[in-house]
Amino acid sequence: MAKFMDVHSGFVGVTGSQLREAHDRDLAIEGEEGVHFERAWLDPESGKVFCLATGPSKEAVMRIHDRAGHPTPEVYEVSVEVA
Amino acid sequence: MAKFMDVHSGFVGVTGSQLREAHDRDLAIEGEEGVHFERAWLDPESGKVFCLATGPSKEAVMRIHDRAGHPTPEVYEVSVEVA
């Protein structure tokens, strides 16, 4: 399993419940690709959303986001993590 | 306390221990601005680094990164989070 960070743009003014709804659409189907979206963070001012996911490939992450209605080409495999 | 995600570019080919070292330079001084860098993720292929931090302001986060030698203008206040 690899870890991925993806970035969405254009979510200006989106509320917490709208983000919850969008995230739930990912969670509902993610298992079909062996993906899990762990967490999502939104800056409603700039419209940026960051999603942290695990899964078998970048393409699998992209397919779930596509099908959930919020495609993004910006998916990074983050193979190194420090805390 | 607010939460921030920042993005760095140009870390192509950086190793885990180099990221550790860079992150430790933040940790060593972050308290002076009331900032805490919780986690950092690196994609060594694209050279992108994502840092999740808490702190009093975007400017405080930027000042720590500046002083630690890895400035970035891309700091987002992520006021909404879902899991």
PDB file of C-alpha atoms in Angstrom:
ATOM      1  CA  MET A   1       0.000   0.000   0.000  1.00  0.00           C
ATOM      2  CA  ALA A   2       1.275   3.419  -0.904  1.00  0.00           C
ATOM      3  CA  LYS A   3       0.287   6.795   0.484  1.00  0.00           C
ATOM      4  CA  PHE A   4      -0.938   9.710  -1.620  1.00  0.00           C
ATOM      5  CA  MET A   5      -1.652  13.401  -1.208  1.00  0.00           C
ATOM      6  CA  ASP A   6      -3.906  14.991  -3.765  1.00  0.00           C
ATOM      7  CA  VAL A   7      -4.797  18.599  -4.324  1.00  0.00           C
ATOM      8  CA  HIS A   8      -8.074  20.056  -5.621  1.00  0.00           C
ATOM      9  CA  SER A   9      -8.671  23.663  -6.606  1.00  0.00           C
ATOM     10  CA  GLY A  10     -11.857  25.685  -7.007  1.00  0.00           C
ATOM     11  CA  PHE A  11     -13.572  24.852  -3.697  1.00  0.00           C
ATOM     12  CA  VAL A  12     -13.917  28.545  -2.779  1.00  0.00           C
ATOM     13  CA  GLY A  13     -16.630  29.152  -0.157  1.00  0.00           C
ATOM     14  CA  VAL A  14     -17.343  25.446   0.334  1.00  0.00           C
ATOM     15  CA  THR A  15     -18.718  24.656   3.810  1.00  0.00           C
ATOM     16  CA  GLY A  16     -17.826  21.894   6.230  1.00  0.00           C
ATOM     17  CA  SER A  17     -20.989  19.964   5.435  1.00  0.00           C
ATOM     18  CA  GLN A  18     -20.393  20.236   1.690  1.00  0.00           C
ATOM     19  CA  LEU A  19     -16.864  18.891   2.177  1.00  0.00           C
ATOM     20  CA  ARG A  20     -18.289  16.098   4.376  1.00  0.00           C
ATOM     21  CA  GLU A  21     -20.733  15.201   1.582  1.00  0.00           C
ATOM     22  CA  ALA A  22     -18.012  15.174  -1.082  1.00  0.00           C
ATOM     23  CA  HIS A  23     -15.727  13.073   1.126  1.00  0.00           C
ATOM     24  CA  ASP A  24     -18.568  10.636   1.851  1.00  0.00           C
ATOM     25  CA  ARG A  25     -19.020  10.095  -1.895  1.00  0.00           C
ATOM     26  CA  ASP A  26     -15.366   8.932  -1.996  1.00  0.00           C
ATOM     27  CA  LEU A  27     -15.766   6.742   1.087  1.00  0.00           C
ATOM     28  CA  ALA A  28     -18.855   5.055  -0.375  1.00  0.00           C
ATOM     29  CA  ILE A  29     -16.943   3.614  -3.346  1.00  0.00           C
ATOM     30  CA  GLU A  30     -13.258   3.689  -2.350  1.00  0.00           C
ATOM     31  CA  GLY A  31     -13.222  -0.001  -1.383  1.00  0.00           C
ATOM     32  CA  GLU A  32     -13.881  -0.995  -4.980  1.00  0.00           C
ATOM     33  CA  GLU A  33     -10.362   0.173  -5.841  1.00  0.00           C
ATOM     34  CA  GLY A  34      -8.670  -0.757  -2.550  1.00  0.00           C
ATOM     35  CA  VAL A  35      -8.303   2.931  -1.715  1.00  0.00           C
ATOM     36  CA  HIS A  36      -8.932   4.643   1.611  1.00  0.00           C
ATOM     37  CA  PHE A  37      -9.247   8.399   1.994  1.00  0.00           C
ATOM     38  CA  GLU A  38      -7.942   9.045   5.501  1.00  0.00           C
ATOM     39  CA  ARG A  39      -8.458  12.750   5.812  1.00  0.00           C
ATOM     40  CA  ALA A  40      -9.285  15.896   3.840  1.00  0.00           C
ATOM     41  CA  TRP A  41      -8.473  19.519   4.655  1.00  0.00           C
ATOM     42  CA  LEU A  42     -10.125  22.568   3.067  1.00  0.00           C
ATOM     43  CA  ASP A  43      -9.121  26.198   2.830  1.00  0.00           C
ATOM     44  CA  PRO A  44     -12.431  27.775   1.757  1.00  0.00           C
ATOM     45  CA  GLU A  45     -10.726  31.100   1.068  1.00  0.00           C
ATOM     46  CA  SER A  46      -8.302  29.862  -1.617  1.00  0.00           C
ATOM     47  CA  GLY A  47     -10.530  26.910  -2.567  1.00  0.00           C
ATOM     48  CA  LYS A  48      -7.767  24.338  -2.054  1.00  0.00           C
ATOM     49  CA  VAL A  49      -8.540  20.848  -0.746  1.00  0.00           C
ATOM     50  CA  PHE A  50      -5.838  18.352   0.284  1.00  0.00           C
ATOM     51  CA  CYS A  51      -6.718  14.664   0.607  1.00  0.00           C
ATOM     52  CA  LEU A  52      -4.500  12.044   2.231  1.00  0.00           C
ATOM     53  CA  ALA A  53      -5.166   8.518   0.989  1.00  0.00           C
ATOM     54  CA  THR A  54      -3.732   5.033   0.927  1.00  0.00           C
ATOM     55  CA  GLY A  55      -4.138   2.734  -2.028  1.00  0.00           C
ATOM     56  CA  PRO A  56      -2.500   0.537  -4.624  1.00  0.00           C
ATOM     57  CA  SER A  57      -1.721   3.278  -7.191  1.00  0.00           C
ATOM     58  CA  LYS A  58      -2.127   6.912  -8.143  1.00  0.00           C
ATOM     59  CA  GLU A  59      -4.541   5.842 -10.892  1.00  0.00           C
ATOM     60  CA  ALA A  60      -6.803   4.050  -8.388  1.00  0.00           C
ATOM     61  CA  VAL A  61      -7.016   7.229  -6.274  1.00  0.00           C
ATOM     62  CA  MET A  62      -7.801   9.260  -9.398  1.00  0.00           C
ATOM     63  CA  ARG A  63     -10.528   6.857 -10.510  1.00  0.00           C
ATOM     64  CA  ILE A  64     -12.370   7.123  -7.183  1.00  0.00           C
ATOM     65  CA  HIS A  65     -12.207  10.931  -7.254  1.00  0.00           C
ATOM     66  CA  ASP A  66     -13.379  10.909 -10.899  1.00  0.00           C
ATOM     67  CA  ARG A  67     -16.364   8.701 -10.117  1.00  0.00           C
ATOM     68  CA  ALA A  68     -17.235  10.711  -6.992  1.00  0.00           C
ATOM     69  CA  GLY A  69     -17.492  13.811  -9.165  1.00  0.00           C
ATOM     70  CA  HIS A  70     -14.368  15.736  -8.139  1.00  0.00           C
ATOM     71  CA  PRO A  71     -11.548  14.704 -10.459  1.00  0.00           C
ATOM     72  CA  THR A  72      -8.040  16.081 -10.033  1.00  0.00           C
ATOM     73  CA  PRO A  73      -4.864  15.477 -12.018  1.00  0.00           C
ATOM     74  CA  GLU A  74      -2.761  16.499  -9.011  1.00  0.00           C
ATOM     75  CA  VAL A  75      -2.052  13.283  -7.095  1.00  0.00           C
ATOM     76  CA  TYR A  76       1.358  12.759  -5.476  1.00  0.00           C
ATOM     77  CA  GLU A  77       2.763   9.537  -4.109  1.00  0.00           C
ATOM     78  CA  VAL A  78       4.223  10.601  -0.752  1.00  0.00           C
ATOM     79  CA  SER A  79       6.663   7.800  -0.053  1.00  0.00           C
ATOM     80  CA  VAL A  80       8.406   9.624   2.805  1.00  0.00           C
ATOM     81  CA  GLU A  81       6.727  10.917   5.971  1.00  0.00           C
ATOM     82  CA  VAL A  82       8.136  12.513   9.100  1.00  0.00           C
ATOM     83  CA  ALA A  83       6.504  13.648  12.341  1.00  0.00           C
TER      84      ALA A  83
ATOM     85  CA  MET B   1      -4.876  27.913  17.129  1.00  0.00           C
ATOM     86  CA  ALA B   2      -5.422  27.463  13.431  1.00  0.00           C
ATOM     87  CA  LYS B   3      -4.277  24.640  11.193  1.00  0.00           C
ATOM     88  CA  PHE B   4      -2.197  25.098   8.056  1.00  0.00           C
ATOM     89  CA  MET B   5      -1.073  23.044   5.089  1.00  0.00           C
ATOM     90  CA  ASP B   6       1.916  24.307   3.183  1.00  0.00           C
ATOM     91  CA  VAL B   7       3.436  23.139  -0.057  1.00  0.00           C
ATOM     92  CA  HIS B   8       7.088  23.189  -1.106  1.00  0.00           C
ATOM     93  CA  SER B   9       8.424  22.437  -4.572  1.00  0.00           C
ATOM     94  CA  GLY B  10      11.875  21.454  -5.809  1.00  0.00           C
ATOM     95  CA  PHE B  11      12.654  18.606  -3.372  1.00  0.00           C
ATOM     96  CA  VAL B  12      13.318  16.161  -6.240  1.00  0.00           C
ATOM     97  CA  GLY B  13      15.413  13.175  -5.144  1.00  0.00           C
ATOM     98  CA  VAL B  14      15.448  14.218  -1.486  1.00  0.00           C
ATOM     99  CA  THR B  15      15.871  11.262   0.895  1.00  0.00           C
ATOM    100  CA  GLY B  16      14.053  10.418   4.099  1.00  0.00           C
ATOM    101  CA  SER B  17      17.004  11.478   6.222  1.00  0.00           C
ATOM    102  CA  GLN B  18      17.319  14.791   4.392  1.00  0.00           C
ATOM    103  CA  LEU B  19      13.607  15.464   4.984  1.00  0.00           C
ATOM    104  CA  ARG B  20      14.073  14.488   8.638  1.00  0.00           C
ATOM    105  CA  GLU B  21      16.928  16.984   8.926  1.00  0.00           C
ATOM    106  CA  ALA B  22      14.909  19.783   7.271  1.00  0.00           C
ATOM    107  CA  HIS B  23      11.902  19.041   9.488  1.00  0.00           C
ATOM    108  CA  ASP B  24      14.115  19.022  12.597  1.00  0.00           C
ATOM    109  CA  ARG B  25      15.317  22.525  11.721  1.00  0.00           C
ATOM    110  CA  ASP B  26      11.655  23.634  11.887  1.00  0.00           C
ATOM    111  CA  LEU B  27      11.024  21.775  15.138  1.00  0.00           C
ATOM    112  CA  ALA B  28      14.084  23.344  16.762  1.00  0.00           C
ATOM    113  CA  ILE B  29      12.703  26.905  16.465  1.00  0.00           C
ATOM    114  CA  GLU B  30       8.936  26.531  15.953  1.00  0.00           C
ATOM    115  CA  GLY B  31       8.149  27.243  19.618  1.00  0.00           C
ATOM    116  CA  GLU B  32       9.448  30.779  19.262  1.00  0.00           C
ATOM    117  CA  GLU B  33       6.427  31.569  17.064  1.00  0.00           C
ATOM    118  CA  GLY B  34       3.925  29.260  18.797  1.00  0.00           C
ATOM    119  CA  VAL B  35       3.919  27.006  15.725  1.00  0.00           C
ATOM    120  CA  HIS B  36       4.012  23.206  15.668  1.00  0.00           C
ATOM    121  CA  PHE B  37       4.775  21.221  12.525  1.00  0.00           C
ATOM    122  CA  GLU B  38       2.830  18.010  13.026  1.00  0.00           C
ATOM    123  CA  ARG B  39       3.782  16.065   9.959  1.00  0.00           C
ATOM    124  CA  ALA B  40       5.489  16.362   6.567  1.00  0.00           C
ATOM    125  CA  TRP B  41       5.057  14.212   3.466  1.00  0.00           C
ATOM    126  CA  LEU B  42       7.455  14.078   0.512  1.00  0.00           C
ATOM    127  CA  ASP B  43       7.069  12.873  -3.051  1.00  0.00           C
ATOM    128  CA  PRO B  44      10.739  12.667  -4.123  1.00  0.00           C
ATOM    129  CA  GLU B  45       9.750  12.122  -7.762  1.00  0.00           C
ATOM    130  CA  SER B  46       7.838  15.397  -8.238  1.00  0.00           C
ATOM    131  CA  GLY B  47       9.776  17.166  -5.477  1.00  0.00           C
ATOM    132  CA  LYS B  48       6.615  18.224  -3.607  1.00  0.00           C
ATOM    133  CA  VAL B  49       6.544  18.439   0.186  1.00  0.00           C
ATOM    134  CA  PHE B  50       3.342  18.981   2.191  1.00  0.00           C
ATOM    135  CA  CYS B  51       3.570  20.137   5.828  1.00  0.00           C
ATOM    136  CA  LEU B  52       0.693  20.142   8.280  1.00  0.00           C
ATOM    137  CA  ALA B  53       1.097  22.653  11.088  1.00  0.00           C
ATOM    138  CA  THR B  54      -0.776  24.417  13.856  1.00  0.00           C
ATOM    139  CA  GLY B  55      -0.056  27.977  14.842  1.00  0.00           C
ATOM    140  CA  PRO B  56      -1.354  31.475  15.428  1.00  0.00           C
ATOM    141  CA  SER B  57      -1.119  32.696  11.793  1.00  0.00           C
ATOM    142  CA  LYS B  58       0.014  31.923   8.261  1.00  0.00           C
ATOM    143  CA  GLU B  59       2.803  34.486   8.698  1.00  0.00           C
ATOM    144  CA  ALA B  60       4.149  32.693  11.793  1.00  0.00           C
ATOM    145  CA  VAL B  61       4.346  29.421   9.825  1.00  0.00           C
ATOM    146  CA  MET B  62       6.119  31.219   6.985  1.00  0.00           C
ATOM    147  CA  ARG B  63       8.639  32.848   9.310  1.00  0.00           C
ATOM    148  CA  ILE B  64       9.681  29.494  10.796  1.00  0.00           C
ATOM    149  CA  HIS B  65      10.111  27.957   7.344  1.00  0.00           C
ATOM    150  CA  ASP B  66      12.063  31.035   6.206  1.00  0.00           C
ATOM    151  CA  ARG B  67      14.443  30.863   9.157  1.00  0.00           C
ATOM    152  CA  ALA B  68      14.852  27.085   8.777  1.00  0.00           C
ATOM    153  CA  GLY B  69      16.061  27.657   5.211  1.00  0.00           C
ATOM    154  CA  HIS B  70      13.094  26.381   3.205  1.00  0.00           C
ATOM    155  CA  PRO B  71      10.754  29.301   2.579  1.00  0.00           C
ATOM    156  CA  THR B  72       7.490  28.841   0.714  1.00  0.00           C
ATOM    157  CA  PRO B  73       4.804  31.334  -0.255  1.00  0.00           C
ATOM    158  CA  GLU B  74       2.239  28.517  -0.470  1.00  0.00           C
ATOM    159  CA  VAL B  75       0.648  28.290   2.981  1.00  0.00           C
ATOM    160  CA  TYR B  76      -3.086  27.566   3.297  1.00  0.00           C
ATOM    161  CA  GLU B  77      -5.223  27.937   6.396  1.00  0.00           C
ATOM    162  CA  VAL B  78      -7.222  24.707   6.410  1.00  0.00           C
ATOM    163  CA  SER B  79     -10.149  25.645   8.636  1.00  0.00           C
ATOM    164  CA  VAL B  80     -12.216  22.561   7.717  1.00  0.00           C
ATOM    165  CA  GLU B  81     -11.132  18.939   8.192  1.00  0.00           C
ATOM    166  CA  VAL B  82     -12.980  15.663   7.652  1.00  0.00           C
ATOM    167  CA  ALA B  83     -11.980  12.042   8.253  1.00  0.00           C
TER     168      ALA B  83
END
